[in-house]
Each structure stands twice: as structure tokens, then as C-alpha cells.
PDB file of C-alpha atoms in Angstrom:
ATOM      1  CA  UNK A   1       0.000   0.000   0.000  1.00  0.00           C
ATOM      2  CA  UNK A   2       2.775   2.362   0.654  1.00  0.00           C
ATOM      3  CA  UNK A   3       4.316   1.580  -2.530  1.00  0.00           C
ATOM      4  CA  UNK A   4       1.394   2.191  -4.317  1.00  0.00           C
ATOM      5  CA  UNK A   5       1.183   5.517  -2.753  1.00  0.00           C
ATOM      6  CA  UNK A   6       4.679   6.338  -2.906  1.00  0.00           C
ATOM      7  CA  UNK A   7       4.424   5.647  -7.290  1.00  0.00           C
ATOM      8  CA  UNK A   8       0.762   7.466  -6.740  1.00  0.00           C
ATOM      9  CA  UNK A   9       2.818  10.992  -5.374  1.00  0.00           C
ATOM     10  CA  UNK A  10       5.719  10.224  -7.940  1.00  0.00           C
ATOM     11  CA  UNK A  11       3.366  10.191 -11.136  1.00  0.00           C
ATOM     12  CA  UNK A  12       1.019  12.566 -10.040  1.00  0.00           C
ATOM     13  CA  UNK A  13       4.112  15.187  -9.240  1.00  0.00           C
ATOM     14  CA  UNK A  14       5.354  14.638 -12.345  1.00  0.00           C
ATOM     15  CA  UNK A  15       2.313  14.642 -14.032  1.00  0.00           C
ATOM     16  CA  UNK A  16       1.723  18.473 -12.481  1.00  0.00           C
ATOM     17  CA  UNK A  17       5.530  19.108 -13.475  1.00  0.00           C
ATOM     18  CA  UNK A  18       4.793  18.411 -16.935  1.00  0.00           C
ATOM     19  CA  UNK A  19       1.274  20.462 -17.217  1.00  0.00           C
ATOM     20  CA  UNK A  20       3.487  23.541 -15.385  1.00  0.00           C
ATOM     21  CA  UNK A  21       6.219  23.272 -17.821  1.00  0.00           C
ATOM     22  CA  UNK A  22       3.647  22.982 -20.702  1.00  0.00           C
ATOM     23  CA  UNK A  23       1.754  25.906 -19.434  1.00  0.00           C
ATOM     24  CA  UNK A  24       4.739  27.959 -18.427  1.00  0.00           C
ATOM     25  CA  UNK A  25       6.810  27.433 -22.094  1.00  0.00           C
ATOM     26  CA  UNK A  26       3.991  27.168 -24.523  1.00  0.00           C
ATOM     27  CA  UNK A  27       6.609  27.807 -27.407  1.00  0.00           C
ATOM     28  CA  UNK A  28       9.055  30.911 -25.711  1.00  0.00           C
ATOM     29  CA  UNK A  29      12.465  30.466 -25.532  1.00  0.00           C
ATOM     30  CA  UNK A  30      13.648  29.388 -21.962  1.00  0.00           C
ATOM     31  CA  UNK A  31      15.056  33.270 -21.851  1.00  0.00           C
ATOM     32  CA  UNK A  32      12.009  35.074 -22.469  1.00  0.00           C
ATOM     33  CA  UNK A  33      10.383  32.989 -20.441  1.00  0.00           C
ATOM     34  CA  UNK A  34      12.563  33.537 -17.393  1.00  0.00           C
ATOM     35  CA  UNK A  35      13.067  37.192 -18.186  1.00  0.00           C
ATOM     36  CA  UNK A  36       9.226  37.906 -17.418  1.00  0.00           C
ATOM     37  CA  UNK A  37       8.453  35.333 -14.842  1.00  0.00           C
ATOM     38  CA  UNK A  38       8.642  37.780 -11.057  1.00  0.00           C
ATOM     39  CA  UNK A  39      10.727  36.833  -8.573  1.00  0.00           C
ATOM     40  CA  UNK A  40       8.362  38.245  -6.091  1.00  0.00           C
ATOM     41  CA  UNK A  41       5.619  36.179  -4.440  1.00  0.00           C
ATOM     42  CA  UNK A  42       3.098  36.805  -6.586  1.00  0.00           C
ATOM     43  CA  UNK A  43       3.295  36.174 -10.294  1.00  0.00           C
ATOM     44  CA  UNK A  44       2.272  37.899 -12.691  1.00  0.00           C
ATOM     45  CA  UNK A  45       0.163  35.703 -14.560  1.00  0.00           C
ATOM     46  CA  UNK A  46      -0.673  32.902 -12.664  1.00  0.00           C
ATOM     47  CA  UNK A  47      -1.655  29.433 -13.839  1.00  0.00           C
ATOM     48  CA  UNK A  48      -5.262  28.265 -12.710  1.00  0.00           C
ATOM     49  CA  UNK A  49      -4.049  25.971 -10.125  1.00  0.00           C
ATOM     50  CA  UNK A  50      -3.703  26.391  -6.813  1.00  0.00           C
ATOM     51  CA  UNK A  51      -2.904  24.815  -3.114  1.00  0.00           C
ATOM     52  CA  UNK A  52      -3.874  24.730  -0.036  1.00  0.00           C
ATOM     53  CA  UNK A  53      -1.831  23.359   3.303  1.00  0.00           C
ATOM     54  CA  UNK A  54      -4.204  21.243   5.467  1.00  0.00           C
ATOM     55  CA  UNK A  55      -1.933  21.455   8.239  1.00  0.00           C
ATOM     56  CA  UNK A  56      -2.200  25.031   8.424  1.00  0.00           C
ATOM     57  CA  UNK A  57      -5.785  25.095   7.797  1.00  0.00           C
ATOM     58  CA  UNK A  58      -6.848  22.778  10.283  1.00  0.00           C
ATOM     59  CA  UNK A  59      -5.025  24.295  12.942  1.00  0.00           C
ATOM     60  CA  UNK A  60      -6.432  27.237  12.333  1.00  0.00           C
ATOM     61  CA  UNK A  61     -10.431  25.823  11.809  1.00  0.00           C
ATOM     62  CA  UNK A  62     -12.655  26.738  14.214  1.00  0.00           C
ATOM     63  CA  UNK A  63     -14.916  23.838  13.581  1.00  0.00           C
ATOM     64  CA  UNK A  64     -11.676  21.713  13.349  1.00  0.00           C
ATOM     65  CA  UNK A  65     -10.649  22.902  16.806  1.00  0.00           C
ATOM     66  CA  UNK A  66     -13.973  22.390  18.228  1.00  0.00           C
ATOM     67  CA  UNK A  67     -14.904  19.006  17.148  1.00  0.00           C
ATOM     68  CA  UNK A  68     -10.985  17.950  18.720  1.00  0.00           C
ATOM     69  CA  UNK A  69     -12.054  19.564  21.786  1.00  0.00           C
ATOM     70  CA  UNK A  70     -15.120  17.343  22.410  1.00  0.00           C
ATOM     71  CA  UNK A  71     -12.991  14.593  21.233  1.00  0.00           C
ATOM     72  CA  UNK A  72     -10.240  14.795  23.560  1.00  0.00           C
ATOM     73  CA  UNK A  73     -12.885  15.180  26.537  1.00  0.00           C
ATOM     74  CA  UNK A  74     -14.345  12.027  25.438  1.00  0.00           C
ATOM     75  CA  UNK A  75     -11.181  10.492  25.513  1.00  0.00           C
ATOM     76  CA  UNK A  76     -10.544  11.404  28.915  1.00  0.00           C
ATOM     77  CA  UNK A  77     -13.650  10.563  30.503  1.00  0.00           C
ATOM     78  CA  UNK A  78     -13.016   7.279  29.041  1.00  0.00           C
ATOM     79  CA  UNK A  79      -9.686   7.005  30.000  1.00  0.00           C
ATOM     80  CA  UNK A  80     -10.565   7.836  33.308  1.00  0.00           C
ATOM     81  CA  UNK A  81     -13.136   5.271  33.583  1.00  0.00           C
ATOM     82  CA  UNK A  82     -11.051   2.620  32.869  1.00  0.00           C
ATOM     83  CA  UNK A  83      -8.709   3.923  35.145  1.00  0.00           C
ATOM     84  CA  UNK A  84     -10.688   3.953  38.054  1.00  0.00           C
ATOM     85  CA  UNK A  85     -11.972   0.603  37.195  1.00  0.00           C
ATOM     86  CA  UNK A  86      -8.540  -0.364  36.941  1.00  0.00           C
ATOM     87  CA  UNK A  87      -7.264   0.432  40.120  1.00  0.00           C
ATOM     88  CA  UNK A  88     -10.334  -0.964  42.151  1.00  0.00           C
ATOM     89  CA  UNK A  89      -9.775  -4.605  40.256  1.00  0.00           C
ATOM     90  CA  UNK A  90      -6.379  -4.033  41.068  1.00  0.00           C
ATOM     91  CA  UNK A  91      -7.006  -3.103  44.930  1.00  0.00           C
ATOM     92  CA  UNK A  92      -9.093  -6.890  45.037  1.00  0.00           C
ATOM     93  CA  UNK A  93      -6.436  -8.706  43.425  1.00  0.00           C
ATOM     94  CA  UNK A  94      -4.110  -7.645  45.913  1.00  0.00           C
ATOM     95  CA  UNK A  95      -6.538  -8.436  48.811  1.00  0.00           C
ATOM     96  CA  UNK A  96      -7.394 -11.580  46.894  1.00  0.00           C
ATOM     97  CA  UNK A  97      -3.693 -12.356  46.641  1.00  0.00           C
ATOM     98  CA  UNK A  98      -3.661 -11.813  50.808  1.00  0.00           C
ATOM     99  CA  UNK A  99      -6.111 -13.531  51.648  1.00  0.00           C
ATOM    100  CA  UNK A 100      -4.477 -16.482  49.920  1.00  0.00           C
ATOM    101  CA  UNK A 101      -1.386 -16.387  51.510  1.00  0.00           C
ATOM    102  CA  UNK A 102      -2.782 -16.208  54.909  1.00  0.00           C
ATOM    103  CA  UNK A 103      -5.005 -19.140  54.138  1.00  0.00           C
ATOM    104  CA  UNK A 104      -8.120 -17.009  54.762  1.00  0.00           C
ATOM    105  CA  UNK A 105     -10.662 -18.978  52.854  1.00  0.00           C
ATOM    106  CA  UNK A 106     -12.387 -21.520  54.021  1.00  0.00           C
ATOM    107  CA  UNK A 107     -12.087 -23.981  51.343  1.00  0.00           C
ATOM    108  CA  UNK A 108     -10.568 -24.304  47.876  1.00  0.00           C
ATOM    109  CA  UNK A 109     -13.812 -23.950  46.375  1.00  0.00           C
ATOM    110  CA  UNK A 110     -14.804 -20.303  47.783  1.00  0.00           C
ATOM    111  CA  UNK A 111     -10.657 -19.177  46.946  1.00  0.00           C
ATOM    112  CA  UNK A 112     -11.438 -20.780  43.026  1.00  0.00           C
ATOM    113  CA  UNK A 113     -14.606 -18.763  43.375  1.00  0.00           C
ATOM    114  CA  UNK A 114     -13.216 -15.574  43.991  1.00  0.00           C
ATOM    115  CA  UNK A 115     -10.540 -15.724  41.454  1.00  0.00           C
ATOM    116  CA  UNK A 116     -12.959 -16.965  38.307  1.00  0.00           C
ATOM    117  CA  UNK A 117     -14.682 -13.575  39.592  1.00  0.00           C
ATOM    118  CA  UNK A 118     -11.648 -11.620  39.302  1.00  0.00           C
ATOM    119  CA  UNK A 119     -10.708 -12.737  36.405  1.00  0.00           C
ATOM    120  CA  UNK A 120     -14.305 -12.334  35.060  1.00  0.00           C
ATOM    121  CA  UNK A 121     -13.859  -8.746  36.305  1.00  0.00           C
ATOM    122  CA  UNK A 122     -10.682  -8.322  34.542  1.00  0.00           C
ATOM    123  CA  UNK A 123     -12.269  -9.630  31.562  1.00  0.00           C
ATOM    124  CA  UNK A 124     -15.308  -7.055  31.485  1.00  0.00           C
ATOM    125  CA  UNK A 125     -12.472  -4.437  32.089  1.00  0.00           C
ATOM    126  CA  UNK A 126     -10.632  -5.465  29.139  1.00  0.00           C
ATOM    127  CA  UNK A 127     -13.671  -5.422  26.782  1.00  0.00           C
ATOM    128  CA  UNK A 128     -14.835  -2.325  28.217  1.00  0.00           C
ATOM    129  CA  UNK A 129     -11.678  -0.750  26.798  1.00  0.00           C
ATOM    130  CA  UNK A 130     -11.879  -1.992  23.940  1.00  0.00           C
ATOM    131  CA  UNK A 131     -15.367  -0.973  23.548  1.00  0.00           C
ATOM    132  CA  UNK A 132     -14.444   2.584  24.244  1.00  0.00           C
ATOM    133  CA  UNK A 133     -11.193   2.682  21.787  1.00  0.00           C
ATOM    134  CA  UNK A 134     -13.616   1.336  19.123  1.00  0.00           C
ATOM    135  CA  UNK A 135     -16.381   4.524  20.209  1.00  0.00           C
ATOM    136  CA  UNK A 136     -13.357   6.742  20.012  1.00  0.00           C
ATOM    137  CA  UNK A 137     -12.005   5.381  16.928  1.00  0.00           C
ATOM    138  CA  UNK A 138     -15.328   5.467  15.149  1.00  0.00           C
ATOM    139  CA  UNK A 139     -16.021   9.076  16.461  1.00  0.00           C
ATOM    140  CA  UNK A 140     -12.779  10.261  15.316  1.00  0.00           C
ATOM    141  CA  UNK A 141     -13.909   8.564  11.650  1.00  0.00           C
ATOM    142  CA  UNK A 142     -16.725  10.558  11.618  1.00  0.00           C
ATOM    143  CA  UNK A 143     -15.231  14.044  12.666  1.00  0.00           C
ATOM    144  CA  UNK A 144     -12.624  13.307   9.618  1.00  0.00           C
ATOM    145  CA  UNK A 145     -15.347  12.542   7.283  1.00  0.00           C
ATOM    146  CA  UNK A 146     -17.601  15.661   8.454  1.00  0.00           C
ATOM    147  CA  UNK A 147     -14.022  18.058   8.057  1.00  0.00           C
ATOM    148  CA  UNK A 148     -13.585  17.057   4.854  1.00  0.00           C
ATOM    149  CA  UNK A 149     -16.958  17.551   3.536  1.00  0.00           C
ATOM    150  CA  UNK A 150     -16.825  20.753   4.866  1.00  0.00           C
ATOM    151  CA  UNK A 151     -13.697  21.569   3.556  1.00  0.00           C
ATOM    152  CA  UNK A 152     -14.450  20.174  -0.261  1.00  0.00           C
ATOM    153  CA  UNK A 153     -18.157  22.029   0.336  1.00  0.00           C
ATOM    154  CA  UNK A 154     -16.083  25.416   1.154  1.00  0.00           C
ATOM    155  CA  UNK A 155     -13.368  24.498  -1.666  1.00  0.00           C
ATOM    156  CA  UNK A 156     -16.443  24.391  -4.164  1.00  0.00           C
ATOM    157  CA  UNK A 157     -18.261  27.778  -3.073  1.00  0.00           C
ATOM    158  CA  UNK A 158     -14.491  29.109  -3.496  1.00  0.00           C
ATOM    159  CA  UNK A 159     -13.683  27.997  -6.378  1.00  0.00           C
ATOM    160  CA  UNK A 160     -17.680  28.647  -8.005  1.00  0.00           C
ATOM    161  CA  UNK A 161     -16.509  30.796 -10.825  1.00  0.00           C
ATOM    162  CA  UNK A 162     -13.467  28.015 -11.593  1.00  0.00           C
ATOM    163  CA  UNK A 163     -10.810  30.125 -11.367  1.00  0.00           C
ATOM    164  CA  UNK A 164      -8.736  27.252 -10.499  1.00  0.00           C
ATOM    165  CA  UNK A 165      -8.563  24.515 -12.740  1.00  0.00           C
ATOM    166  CA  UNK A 166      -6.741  22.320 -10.269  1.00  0.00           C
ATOM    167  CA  UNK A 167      -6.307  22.720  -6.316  1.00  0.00           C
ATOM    168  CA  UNK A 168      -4.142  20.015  -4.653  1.00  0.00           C
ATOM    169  CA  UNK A 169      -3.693  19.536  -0.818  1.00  0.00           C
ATOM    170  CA  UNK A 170      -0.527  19.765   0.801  1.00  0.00           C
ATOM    171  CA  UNK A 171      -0.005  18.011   3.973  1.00  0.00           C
ATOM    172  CA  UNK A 172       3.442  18.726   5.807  1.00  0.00           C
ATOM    173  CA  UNK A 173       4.716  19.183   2.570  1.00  0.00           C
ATOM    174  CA  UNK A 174       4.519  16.048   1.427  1.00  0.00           C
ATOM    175  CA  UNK A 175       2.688  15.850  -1.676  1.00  0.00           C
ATOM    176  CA  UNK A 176       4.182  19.322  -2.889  1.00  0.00           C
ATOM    177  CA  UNK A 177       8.039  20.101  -2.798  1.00  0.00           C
ATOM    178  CA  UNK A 178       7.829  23.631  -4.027  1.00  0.00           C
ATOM    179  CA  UNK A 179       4.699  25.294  -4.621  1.00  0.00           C
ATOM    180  CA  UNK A 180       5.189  29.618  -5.085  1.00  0.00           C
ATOM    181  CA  UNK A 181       3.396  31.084  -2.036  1.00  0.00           C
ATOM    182  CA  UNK A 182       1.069  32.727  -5.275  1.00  0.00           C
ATOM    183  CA  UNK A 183      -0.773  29.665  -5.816  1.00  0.00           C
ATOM    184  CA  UNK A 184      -0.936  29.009  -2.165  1.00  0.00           C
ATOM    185  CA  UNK A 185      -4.797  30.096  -1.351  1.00  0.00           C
ATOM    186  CA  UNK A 186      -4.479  28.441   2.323  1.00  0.00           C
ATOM    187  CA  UNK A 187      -5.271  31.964   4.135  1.00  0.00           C
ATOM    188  CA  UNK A 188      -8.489  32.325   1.645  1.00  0.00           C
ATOM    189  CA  UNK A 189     -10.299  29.193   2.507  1.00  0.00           C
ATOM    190  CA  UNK A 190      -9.608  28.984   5.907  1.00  0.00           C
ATOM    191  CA  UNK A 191     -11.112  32.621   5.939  1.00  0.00           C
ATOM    192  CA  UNK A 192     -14.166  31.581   4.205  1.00  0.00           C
ATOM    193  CA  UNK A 193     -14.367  28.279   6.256  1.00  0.00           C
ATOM    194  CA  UNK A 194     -14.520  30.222   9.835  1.00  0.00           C
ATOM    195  CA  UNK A 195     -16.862  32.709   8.190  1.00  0.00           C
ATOM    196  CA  UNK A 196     -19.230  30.371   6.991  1.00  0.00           C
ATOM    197  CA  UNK A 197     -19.354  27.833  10.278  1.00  0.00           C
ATOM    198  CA  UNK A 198     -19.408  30.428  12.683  1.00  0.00           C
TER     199      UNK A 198
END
């Protein structure tokens, strides 16, 4: 799967590479062509393509920051759940273990009871936490599916009079090496994004 992904990037940078070099040097000498492309950050003529850096925008979303919020709290509470769970199983287990040594039961029987109980206990706690994982794993699903609708729903009302013929998403810089900071319309949709949520 990585490998797939990995030749996915390659051919699809390339890919852009070509339609930039196509667009860039229709038929103009290399010279011309460098003489009146700007060194400034925004060109002069720019190509109808654009990107936008996810990391930047999300940690700059309001909605983004809001539906983390809740998710973190849920992750606590059931953290601390577990946790307290834990630590009582773990308080009769010791006592368990004391009673043992000391010969406190009355018969092998009650002793074999107690620990099938424990270990039922321990059992429940396991699957409890694995329950909650799963809840948090799902939720977390969701919130990713509901940020990127909103995102491709803002990217559309942006993009209504298709300016852009292409936007691509950059994430840590992984999918673009070099991208002018002219075709970089981050700041614009995440303005639109926390206008239109709010």
C-alpha cells in the first residue's frame, strides 16, 4: 500500500511538473520565459491551479478545533473510567492475593470462586476498553469525514466561478516540494471556512 502511494505521489508530481512546464513554455524560448516570470511572491500571470496546506488550515479551523475539543474530553472521561476501574480490580487482586497467603478462605472452592470472579472482572475491564477505543475510533472517523466535507463544500463555493482549474492539498509538505506562495490560497479558505461555520 505504501508503494502504491509512494508511485501514486511520484506520477502525479510529475504529471503536475509536466502540465506547469507545458503551461509555463507554450513555445518561448527558456530566456524570455525567465526574463518575465517575477521573482516576487506573486506572479504575474498565474496558472489556474492552486494549493492549499491542510496542516495550516486545520489548525487554524474553528470547527476543526472544536470538534478535537469534544474529542479529547471524550477520551478522557473514558480514560478515566477505565482507570478507576482499573485500580479498584487491582485493589481486590491484591486483597485476593492476601487472603491467599494467609489461608483465609475456608475452602478451595470459595478461593477458586473468587478468582474466576476476578478474572471475570478483569475480563469485562478489558472489553470495556476496547469498547471505548472502538467509540473513540469510530467518532474520530466521523469528525474526519464531516471536516472534509466541509472543507471540499467550502473548496467548491471558493472555487464557483473556476478560477482554479486544479487545487491540490498539501499536507506537511509532502505531496508538494515547491509550490510559489502565489498559488498558495491556504489563508483564503480557511477565511471563508470560519466565516461560513461560525
Amino acid at each position: 500500500m505504501k508503494n502504491y502511494l509512494l508511485i501514486s505521489n511520484i506520477v502525479l508530481t510529475i504529471a503536475v511538473i509536466v502540465l506547469l512546464i507545458l503551461m509555463i513554455f507554450p513555445k518561448k524560448s527558456t530566456k524570455s520565459a525567465l526574463e518575465t516570470t517575477p521573482t516576487d511572491t506573486r506572479l504575474e500571470e498565474t496558472l489556474p491551479i492552486a494549493y492549499v496546506n491542510i496542516d495550516s488550515l486545520l489548525l487554524n479551523y474553528n470547527l476543526y478545533k472544536k470538534l478535537s475539543e469534544e474529542l479529547l474530553q471524550q477520551e478522557e472521561k473514558s480514560r478515566g473510567k477505565v482507570t478507576q476501574q482499573a485500580v479498584s480490580l487491582q485493589k481486590e487482586m491484591a486483597e485476593f492475593q492476601k487472603k491467599v497467603e494467609n489461608q483465609a478462605f475456608l475452602n478451595a472452592e470459595r478461593a477458586q470462586a473468587e478468582q474466576s470472579r476476578l478474572l471475570k472482572q478483569q475480563q469485562e475491564l478489558q472489553d470495556l476498553d476496547a469498547r471505548l477505543t472502538k467509540e473513540l475510533m469510530s467518532k474520530q472517523q466521523k469528525m474526519n469525514e464531516q471536516l472534509k466535507a466541509s472543507i471540499d463544500s467550502i473548496i467548491l463555493e471558493f472555487n464557483k466561478d473556476n478560477k482554479y482549474h486544479l487545487i491540490l492539498s498539501n499536507t506537511g509538505n509532502d505531496n508538494i516540494l515547491y509550490g510559489n506562495k502565489a498559488y498558495n490560497i491556504t489563508n483564503e479558505i480557511l477565511k471563508l471556512m470560519n466565516v461560513e461555520k461560525e
